[in-house]
mmCIF file of C-alpha atoms in Angstrom:
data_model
loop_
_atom_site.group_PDB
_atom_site.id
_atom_site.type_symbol
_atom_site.label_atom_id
_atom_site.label_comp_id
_atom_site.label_asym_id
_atom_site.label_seq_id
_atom_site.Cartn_x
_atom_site.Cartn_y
_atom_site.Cartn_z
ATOM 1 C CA UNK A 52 40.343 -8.261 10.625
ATOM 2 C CA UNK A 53 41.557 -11.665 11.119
ATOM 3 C CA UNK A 54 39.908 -14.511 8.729
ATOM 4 C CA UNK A 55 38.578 -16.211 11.536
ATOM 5 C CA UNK A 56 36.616 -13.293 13.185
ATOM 6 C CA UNK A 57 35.429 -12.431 9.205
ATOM 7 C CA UNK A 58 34.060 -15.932 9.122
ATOM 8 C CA UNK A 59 32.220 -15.154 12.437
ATOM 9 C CA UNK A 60 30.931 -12.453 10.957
ATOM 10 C CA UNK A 61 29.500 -13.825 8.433
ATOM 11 C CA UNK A 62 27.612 -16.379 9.919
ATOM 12 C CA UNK A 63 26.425 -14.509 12.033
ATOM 13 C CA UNK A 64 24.816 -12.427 9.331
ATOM 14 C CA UNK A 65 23.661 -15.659 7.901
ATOM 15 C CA UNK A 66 21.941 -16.579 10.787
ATOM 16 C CA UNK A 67 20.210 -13.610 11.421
ATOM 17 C CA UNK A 68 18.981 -13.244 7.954
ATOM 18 C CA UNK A 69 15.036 -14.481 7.338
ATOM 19 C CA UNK A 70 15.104 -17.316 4.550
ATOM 20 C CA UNK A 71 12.790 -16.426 1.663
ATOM 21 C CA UNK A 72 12.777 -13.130 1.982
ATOM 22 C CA UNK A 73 15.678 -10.405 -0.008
ATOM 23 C CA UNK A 74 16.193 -7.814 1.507
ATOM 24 C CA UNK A 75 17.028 -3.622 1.090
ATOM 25 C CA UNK A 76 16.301 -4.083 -2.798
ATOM 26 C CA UNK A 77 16.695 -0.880 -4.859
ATOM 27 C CA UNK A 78 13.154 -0.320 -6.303
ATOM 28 C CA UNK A 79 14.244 4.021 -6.702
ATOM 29 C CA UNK A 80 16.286 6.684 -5.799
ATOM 30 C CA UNK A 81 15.289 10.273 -5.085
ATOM 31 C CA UNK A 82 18.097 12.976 -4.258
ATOM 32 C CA UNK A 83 20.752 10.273 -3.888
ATOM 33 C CA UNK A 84 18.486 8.333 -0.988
ATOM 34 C CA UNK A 85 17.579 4.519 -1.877
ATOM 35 C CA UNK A 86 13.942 3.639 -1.485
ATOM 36 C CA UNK A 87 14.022 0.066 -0.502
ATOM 37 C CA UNK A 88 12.041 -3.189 -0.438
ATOM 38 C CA UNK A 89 11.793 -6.525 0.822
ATOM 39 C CA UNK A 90 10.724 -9.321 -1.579
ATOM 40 C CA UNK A 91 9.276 -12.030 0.293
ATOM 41 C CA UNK A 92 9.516 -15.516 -1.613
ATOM 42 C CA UNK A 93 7.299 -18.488 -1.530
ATOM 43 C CA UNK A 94 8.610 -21.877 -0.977
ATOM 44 C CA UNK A 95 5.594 -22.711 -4.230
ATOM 45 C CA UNK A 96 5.285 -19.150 -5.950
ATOM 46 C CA UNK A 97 2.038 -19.134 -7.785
ATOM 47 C CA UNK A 98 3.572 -16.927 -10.433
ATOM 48 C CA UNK A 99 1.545 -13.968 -8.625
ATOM 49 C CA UNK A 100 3.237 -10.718 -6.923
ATOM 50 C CA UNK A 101 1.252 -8.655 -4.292
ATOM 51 C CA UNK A 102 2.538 -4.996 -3.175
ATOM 52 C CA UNK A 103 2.226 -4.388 0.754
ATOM 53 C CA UNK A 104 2.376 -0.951 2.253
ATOM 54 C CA UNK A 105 2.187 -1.090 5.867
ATOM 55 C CA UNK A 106 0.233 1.662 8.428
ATOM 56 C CA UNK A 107 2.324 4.164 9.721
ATOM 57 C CA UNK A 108 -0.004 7.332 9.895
ATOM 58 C CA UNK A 109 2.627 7.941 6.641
ATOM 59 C CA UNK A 110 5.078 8.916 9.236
ATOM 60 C CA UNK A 111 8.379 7.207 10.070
ATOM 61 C CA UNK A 112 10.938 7.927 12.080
ATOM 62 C CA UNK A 113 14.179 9.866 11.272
ATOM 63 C CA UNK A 114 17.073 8.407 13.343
ATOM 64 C CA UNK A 115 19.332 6.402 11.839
ATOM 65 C CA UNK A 116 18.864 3.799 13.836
ATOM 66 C CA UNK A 117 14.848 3.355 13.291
ATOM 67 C CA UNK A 118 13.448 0.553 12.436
ATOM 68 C CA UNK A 119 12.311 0.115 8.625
ATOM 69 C CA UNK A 120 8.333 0.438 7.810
ATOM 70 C CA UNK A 121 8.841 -2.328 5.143
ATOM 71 C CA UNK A 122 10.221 -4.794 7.609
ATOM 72 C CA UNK A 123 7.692 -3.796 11.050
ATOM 73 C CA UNK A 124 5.591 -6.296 12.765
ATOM 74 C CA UNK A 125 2.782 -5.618 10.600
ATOM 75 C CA UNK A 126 4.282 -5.810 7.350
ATOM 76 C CA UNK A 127 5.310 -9.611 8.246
ATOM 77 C CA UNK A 128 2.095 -10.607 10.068
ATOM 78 C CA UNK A 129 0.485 -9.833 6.449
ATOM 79 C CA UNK A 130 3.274 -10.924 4.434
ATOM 80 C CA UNK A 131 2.994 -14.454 5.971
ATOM 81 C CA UNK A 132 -0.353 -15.620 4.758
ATOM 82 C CA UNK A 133 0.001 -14.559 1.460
ATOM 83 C CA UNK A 134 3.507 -15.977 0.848
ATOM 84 C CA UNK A 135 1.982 -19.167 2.143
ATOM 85 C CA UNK A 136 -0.708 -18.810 -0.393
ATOM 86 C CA UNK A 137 2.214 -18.746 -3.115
ATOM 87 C CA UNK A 138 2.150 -14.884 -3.578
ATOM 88 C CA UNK A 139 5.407 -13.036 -3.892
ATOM 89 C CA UNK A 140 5.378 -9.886 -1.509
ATOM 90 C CA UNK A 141 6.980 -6.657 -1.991
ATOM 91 C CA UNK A 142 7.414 -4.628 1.279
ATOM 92 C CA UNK A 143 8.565 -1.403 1.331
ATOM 93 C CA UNK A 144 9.406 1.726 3.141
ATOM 94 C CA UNK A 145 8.432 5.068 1.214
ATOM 95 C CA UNK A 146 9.007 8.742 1.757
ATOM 96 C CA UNK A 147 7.044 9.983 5.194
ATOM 97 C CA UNK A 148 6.450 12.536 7.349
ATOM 98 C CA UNK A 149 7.208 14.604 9.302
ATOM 99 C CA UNK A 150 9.815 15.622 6.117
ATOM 100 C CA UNK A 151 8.354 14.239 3.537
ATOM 101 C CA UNK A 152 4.088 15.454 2.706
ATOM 102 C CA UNK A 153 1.835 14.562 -0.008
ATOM 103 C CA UNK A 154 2.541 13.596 -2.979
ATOM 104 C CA UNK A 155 5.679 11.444 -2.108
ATOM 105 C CA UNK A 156 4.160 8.575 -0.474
ATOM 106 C CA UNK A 157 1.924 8.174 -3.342
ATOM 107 C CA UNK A 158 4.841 8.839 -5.809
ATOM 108 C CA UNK A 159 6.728 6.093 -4.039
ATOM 109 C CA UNK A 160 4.210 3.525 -3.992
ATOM 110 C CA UNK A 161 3.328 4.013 -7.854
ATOM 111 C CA UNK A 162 7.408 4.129 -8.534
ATOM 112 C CA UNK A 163 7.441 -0.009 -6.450
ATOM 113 C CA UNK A 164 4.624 -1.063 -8.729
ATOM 114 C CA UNK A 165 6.482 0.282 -11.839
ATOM 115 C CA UNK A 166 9.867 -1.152 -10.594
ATOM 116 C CA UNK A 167 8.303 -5.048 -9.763
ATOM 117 C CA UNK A 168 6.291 -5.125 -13.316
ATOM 118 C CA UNK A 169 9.582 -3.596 -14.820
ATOM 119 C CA UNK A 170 11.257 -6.519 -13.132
ATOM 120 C CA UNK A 171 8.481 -8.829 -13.521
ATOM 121 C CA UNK A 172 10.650 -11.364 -15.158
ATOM 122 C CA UNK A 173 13.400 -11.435 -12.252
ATOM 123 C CA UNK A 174 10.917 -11.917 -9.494
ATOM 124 C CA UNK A 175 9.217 -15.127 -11.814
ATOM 125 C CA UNK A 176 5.727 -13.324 -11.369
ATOM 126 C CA UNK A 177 3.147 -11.716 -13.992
ATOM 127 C CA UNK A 178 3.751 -8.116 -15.001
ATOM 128 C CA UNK A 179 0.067 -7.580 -16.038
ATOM 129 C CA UNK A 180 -1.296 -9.175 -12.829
ATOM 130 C CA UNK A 181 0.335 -7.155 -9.931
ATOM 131 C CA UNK A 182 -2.006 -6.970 -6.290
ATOM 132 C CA UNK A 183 -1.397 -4.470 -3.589
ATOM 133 C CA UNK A 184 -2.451 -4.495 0.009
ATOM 134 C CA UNK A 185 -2.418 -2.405 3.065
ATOM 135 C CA UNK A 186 -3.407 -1.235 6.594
ATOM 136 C CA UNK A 187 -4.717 2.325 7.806
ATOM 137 C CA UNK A 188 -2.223 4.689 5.826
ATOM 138 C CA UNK A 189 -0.483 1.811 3.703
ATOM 139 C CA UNK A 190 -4.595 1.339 3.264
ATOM 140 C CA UNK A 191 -4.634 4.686 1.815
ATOM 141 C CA UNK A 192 -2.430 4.257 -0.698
ATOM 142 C CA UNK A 193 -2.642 0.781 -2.155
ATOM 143 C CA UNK A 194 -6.334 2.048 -2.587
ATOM 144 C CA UNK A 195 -4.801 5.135 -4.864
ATOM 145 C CA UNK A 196 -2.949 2.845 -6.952
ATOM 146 C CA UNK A 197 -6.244 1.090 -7.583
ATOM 147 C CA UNK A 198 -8.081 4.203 -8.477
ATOM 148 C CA UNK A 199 -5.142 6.280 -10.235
ATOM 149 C CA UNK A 200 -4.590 6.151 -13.708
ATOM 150 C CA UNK A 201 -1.245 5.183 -13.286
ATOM 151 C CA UNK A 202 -0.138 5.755 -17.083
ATOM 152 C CA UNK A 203 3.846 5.547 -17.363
ATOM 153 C CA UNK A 204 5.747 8.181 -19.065
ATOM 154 C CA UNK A 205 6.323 6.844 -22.627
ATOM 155 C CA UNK A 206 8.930 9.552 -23.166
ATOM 156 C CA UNK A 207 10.723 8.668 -20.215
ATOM 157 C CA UNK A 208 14.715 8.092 -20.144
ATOM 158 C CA UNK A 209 13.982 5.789 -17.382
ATOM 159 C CA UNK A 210 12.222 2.356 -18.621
ATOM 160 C CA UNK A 211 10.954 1.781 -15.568
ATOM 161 C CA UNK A 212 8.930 5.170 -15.718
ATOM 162 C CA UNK A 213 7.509 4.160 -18.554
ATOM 163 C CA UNK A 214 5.027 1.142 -16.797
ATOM 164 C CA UNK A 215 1.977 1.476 -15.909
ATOM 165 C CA UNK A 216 1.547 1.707 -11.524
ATOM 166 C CA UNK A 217 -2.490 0.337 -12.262
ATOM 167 C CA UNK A 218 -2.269 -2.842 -9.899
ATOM 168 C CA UNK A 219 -5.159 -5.318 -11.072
ATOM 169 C CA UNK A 220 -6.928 -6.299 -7.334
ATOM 170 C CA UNK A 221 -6.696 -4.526 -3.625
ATOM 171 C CA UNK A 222 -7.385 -5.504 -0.020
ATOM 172 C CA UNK A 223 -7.462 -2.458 1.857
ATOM 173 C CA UNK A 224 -7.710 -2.553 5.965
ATOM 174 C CA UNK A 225 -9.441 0.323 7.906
ATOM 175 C CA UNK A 226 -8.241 3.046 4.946
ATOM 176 C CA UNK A 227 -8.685 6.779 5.154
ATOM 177 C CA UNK A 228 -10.314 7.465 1.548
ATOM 178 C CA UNK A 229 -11.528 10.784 1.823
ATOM 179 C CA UNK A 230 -8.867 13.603 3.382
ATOM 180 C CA UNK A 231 -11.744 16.193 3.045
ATOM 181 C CA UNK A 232 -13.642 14.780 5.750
ATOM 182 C CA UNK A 233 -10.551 14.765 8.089
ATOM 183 C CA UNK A 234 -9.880 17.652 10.565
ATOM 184 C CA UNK A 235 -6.406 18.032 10.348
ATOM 185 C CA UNK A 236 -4.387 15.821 8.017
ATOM 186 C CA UNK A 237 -0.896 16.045 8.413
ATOM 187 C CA UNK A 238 -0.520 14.228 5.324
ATOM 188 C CA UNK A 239 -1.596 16.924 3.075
ATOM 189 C CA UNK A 240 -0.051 19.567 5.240
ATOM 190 C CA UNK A 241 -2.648 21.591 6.084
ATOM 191 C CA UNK A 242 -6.224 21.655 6.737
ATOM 192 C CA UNK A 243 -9.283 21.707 4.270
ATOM 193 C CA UNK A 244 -11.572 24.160 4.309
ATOM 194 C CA UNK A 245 -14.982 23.555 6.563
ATOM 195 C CA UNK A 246 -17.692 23.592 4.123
ATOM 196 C CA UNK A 247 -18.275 22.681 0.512
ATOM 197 C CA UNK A 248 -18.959 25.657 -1.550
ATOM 198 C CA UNK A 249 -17.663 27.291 -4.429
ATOM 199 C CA UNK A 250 -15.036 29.582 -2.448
ATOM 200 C CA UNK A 251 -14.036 25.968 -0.248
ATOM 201 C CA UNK A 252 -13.113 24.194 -3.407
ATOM 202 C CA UNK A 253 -11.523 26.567 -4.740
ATOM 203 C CA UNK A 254 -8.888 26.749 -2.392
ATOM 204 C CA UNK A 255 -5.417 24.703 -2.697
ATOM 205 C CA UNK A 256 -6.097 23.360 0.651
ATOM 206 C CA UNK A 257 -9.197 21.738 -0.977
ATOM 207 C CA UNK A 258 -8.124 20.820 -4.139
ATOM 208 C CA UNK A 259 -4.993 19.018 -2.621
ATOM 209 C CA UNK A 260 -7.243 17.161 0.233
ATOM 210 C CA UNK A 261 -9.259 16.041 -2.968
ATOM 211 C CA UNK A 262 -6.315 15.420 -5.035
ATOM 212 C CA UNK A 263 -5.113 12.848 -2.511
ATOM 213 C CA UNK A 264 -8.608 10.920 -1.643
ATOM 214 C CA UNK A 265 -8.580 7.603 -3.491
ATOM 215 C CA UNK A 266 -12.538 8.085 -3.900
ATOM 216 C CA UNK A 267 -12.160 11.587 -5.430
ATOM 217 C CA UNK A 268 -10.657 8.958 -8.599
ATOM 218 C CA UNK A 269 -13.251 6.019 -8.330
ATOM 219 C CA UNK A 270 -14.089 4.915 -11.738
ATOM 220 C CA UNK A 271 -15.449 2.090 -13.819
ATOM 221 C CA UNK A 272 -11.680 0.624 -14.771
ATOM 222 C CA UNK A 273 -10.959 0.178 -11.060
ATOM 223 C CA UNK A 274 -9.874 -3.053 -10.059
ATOM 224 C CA UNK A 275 -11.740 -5.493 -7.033
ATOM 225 C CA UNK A 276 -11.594 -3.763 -3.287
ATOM 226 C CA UNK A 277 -12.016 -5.779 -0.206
ATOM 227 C CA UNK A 278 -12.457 -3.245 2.309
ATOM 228 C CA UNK A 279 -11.934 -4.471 6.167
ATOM 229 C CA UNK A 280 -12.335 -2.100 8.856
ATOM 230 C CA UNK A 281 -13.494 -2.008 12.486
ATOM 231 C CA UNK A 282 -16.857 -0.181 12.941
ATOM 232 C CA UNK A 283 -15.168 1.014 16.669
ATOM 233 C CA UNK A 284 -12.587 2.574 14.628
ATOM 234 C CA UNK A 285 -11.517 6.141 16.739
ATOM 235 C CA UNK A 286 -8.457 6.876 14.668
ATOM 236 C CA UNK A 287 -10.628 6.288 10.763
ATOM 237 C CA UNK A 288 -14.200 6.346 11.069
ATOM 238 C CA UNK A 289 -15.582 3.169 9.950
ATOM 239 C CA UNK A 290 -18.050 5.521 7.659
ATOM 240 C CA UNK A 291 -14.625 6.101 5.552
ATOM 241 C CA UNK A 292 -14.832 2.938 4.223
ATOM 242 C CA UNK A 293 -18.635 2.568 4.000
ATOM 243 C CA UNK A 294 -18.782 5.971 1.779
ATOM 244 C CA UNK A 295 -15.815 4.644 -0.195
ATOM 245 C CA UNK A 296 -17.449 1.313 -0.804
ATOM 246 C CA UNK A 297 -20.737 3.538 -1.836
ATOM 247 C CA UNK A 298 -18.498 5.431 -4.639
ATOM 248 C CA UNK A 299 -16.672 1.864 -5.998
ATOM 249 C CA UNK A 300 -20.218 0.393 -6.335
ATOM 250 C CA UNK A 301 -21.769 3.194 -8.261
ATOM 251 C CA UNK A 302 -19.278 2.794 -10.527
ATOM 252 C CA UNK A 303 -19.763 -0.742 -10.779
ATOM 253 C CA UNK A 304 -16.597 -2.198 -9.499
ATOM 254 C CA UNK A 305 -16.656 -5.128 -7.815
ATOM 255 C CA UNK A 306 -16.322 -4.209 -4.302
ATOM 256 C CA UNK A 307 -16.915 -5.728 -0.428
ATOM 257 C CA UNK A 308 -16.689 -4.527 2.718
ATOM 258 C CA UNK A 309 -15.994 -6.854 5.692
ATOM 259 C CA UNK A 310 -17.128 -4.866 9.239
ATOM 260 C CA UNK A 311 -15.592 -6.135 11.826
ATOM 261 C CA UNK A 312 -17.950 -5.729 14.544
ATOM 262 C CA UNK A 313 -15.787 -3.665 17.659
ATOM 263 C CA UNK A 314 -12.694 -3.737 16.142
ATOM 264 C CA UNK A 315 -10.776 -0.675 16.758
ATOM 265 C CA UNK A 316 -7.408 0.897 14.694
ATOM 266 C CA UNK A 317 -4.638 -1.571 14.456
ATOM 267 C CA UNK A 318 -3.700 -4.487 12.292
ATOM 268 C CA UNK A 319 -5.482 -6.736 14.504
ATOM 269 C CA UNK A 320 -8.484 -5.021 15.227
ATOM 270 C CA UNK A 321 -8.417 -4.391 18.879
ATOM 271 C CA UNK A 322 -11.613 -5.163 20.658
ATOM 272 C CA UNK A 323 -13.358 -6.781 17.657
ATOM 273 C CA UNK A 324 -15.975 -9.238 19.185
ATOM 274 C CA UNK A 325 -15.821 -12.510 17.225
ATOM 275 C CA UNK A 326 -13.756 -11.311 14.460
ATOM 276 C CA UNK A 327 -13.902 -12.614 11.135
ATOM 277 C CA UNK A 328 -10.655 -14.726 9.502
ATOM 278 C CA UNK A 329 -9.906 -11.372 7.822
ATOM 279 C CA UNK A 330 -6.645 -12.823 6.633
ATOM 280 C CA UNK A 331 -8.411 -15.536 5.365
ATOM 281 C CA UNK A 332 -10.395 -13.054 3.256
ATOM 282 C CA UNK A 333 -7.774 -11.516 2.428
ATOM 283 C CA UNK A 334 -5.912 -13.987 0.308
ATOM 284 C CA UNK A 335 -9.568 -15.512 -0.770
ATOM 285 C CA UNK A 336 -10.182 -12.259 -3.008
ATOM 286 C CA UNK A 337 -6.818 -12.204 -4.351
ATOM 287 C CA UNK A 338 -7.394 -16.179 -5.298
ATOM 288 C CA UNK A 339 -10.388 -15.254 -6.890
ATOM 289 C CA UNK A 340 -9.879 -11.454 -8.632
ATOM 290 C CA UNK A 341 -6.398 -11.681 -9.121
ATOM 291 C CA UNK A 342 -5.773 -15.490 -10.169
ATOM 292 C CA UNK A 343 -8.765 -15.537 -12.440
ATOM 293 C CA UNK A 344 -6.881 -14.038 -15.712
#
């Protein structure tokens, strides 16, 4: 290639790349395949970092050619007021469906968490202060790194195994938190068990369902949940987040849940009548539960 057409090139990579943001960073590997993120920098970083995991009914596509989950419309309509706020946003993609079922997705997102605090230093943000947020599926899962243990591996070759994935505050939009009350959850592969006796539970199909419901882990060393969802939800019953907000308060976490009054599924709650500045919210509860230490 002549130097002249190289120097095209390049500019025309540095036009089309986003300023503030670095892209297709390394946070894992698994079998040899990157698992990448987006770090999305503040012009006047608070000193704060905030995981986002975007909807995608924890499916994505598998040509080579699809776009990223980490890097979709909603994963920048989020992104945007929060790095305005001063937070530093991680974005990522994560193992999916249809290849990839539970636990991987949840593996993933606790493996980012680990990788940022590991990093904490790098990215100029706290490692013992770490956020998450998320929509629908990406809901689901920023709401099991709030209620999972999250203990690293202290044995592990791998130092960033060895952090904890705990994050310290969570806004959660229109999240499935229960998989036992879903019909057929292609997430877990296969479908629970109507009922709940003693010969339901005790089949994998239950077990796993429970396994992966945030509020099968609610308890009392959860961090704050602002739960948004659309009480004309069709796609995750409004009642998911209701139940869930039930099980967060009985253990006396601090918990609220915004209802958007006929929102529907979607990022921007479709059909919502007078809607609420739910972004607005949204950065409000990490200024207050996750700035306050």
């Amino acid at each position: 290639m002549r130097m002249i057409e190289f120097g095209l090139l390049l500019a025309g990579c540095c036009l089309a790349a986003e300023p503030g943001v670095e892209s297709n960073v390394v946070y894992g590997m698994y079998s040899g395949a990157a698992l990448l993120l987006d770090v999305h920098k503040p012009a006047n970083p608070n000193g704060y970092g905030i995981i986002y995991v975007s909807g995608s009914g924890w499916t994505a596509p598998m040509a080579y050619s699809a776009p990223p989950l980490k890097s979709n419309e909603q994963s920048l309509l989020y992104a945007k007021p929060l790095v305005a706020a001063g937070y530093t946003v991680f974005s990522l993609n994560h193992r999916a469906l249809p290849r990839f079922h539970y636990p991987a997705a949840v593996e993933d997102v606790q493996r980012a968490v680990r990788f940022v605090r590991h990093n904490a230093a790098r990215f100029g943000i706290r490692a013992d202060r770490i956020g998450a947020a998320g929509g629908s599926s990406g809901g689901h899962l920023v709401s099991m790194l709030g209620t999972l243990d999250g203990r690293g591996n202290e044995g592990d070759p791998d130092p960033v195994e060895r952090e904890s994935a705990k994050v310290q505050c969570v806004a959660a939009r229109a999240a499935p938190t229960d998989l036992l009350k879903a019909a057929n959850n292609p997430f877990v592969g296969m479908r629970p068990p109507a009922g709940d006796g003693a010969e339901q539970r005790s089949t994998i199909e239950y077990r796993t369902a429970a396994e992966a419901s945030p509020i099968t882990h609610v308890s009392a060393d959860d961090p704050p949940f602002l739960l948004t969802h659309g009480d004309k939800d069709s796609t995750v019953p409004y009642a998911q987040s209701e139940e869930f907000e039930k099980a967060l308060r009985g253990a006396d976490v601090t918990v609220r849940l915004i209802r958007v009054e006929g929102g529907g599924h979607g990022p921007t709650f479709p059909g919502a009548v007078n809607p609420p500045d739910y972004m607005g919210e949204m950065v409000a509860w990490f200024n207050r539960y996750l700035l306050k230490q």
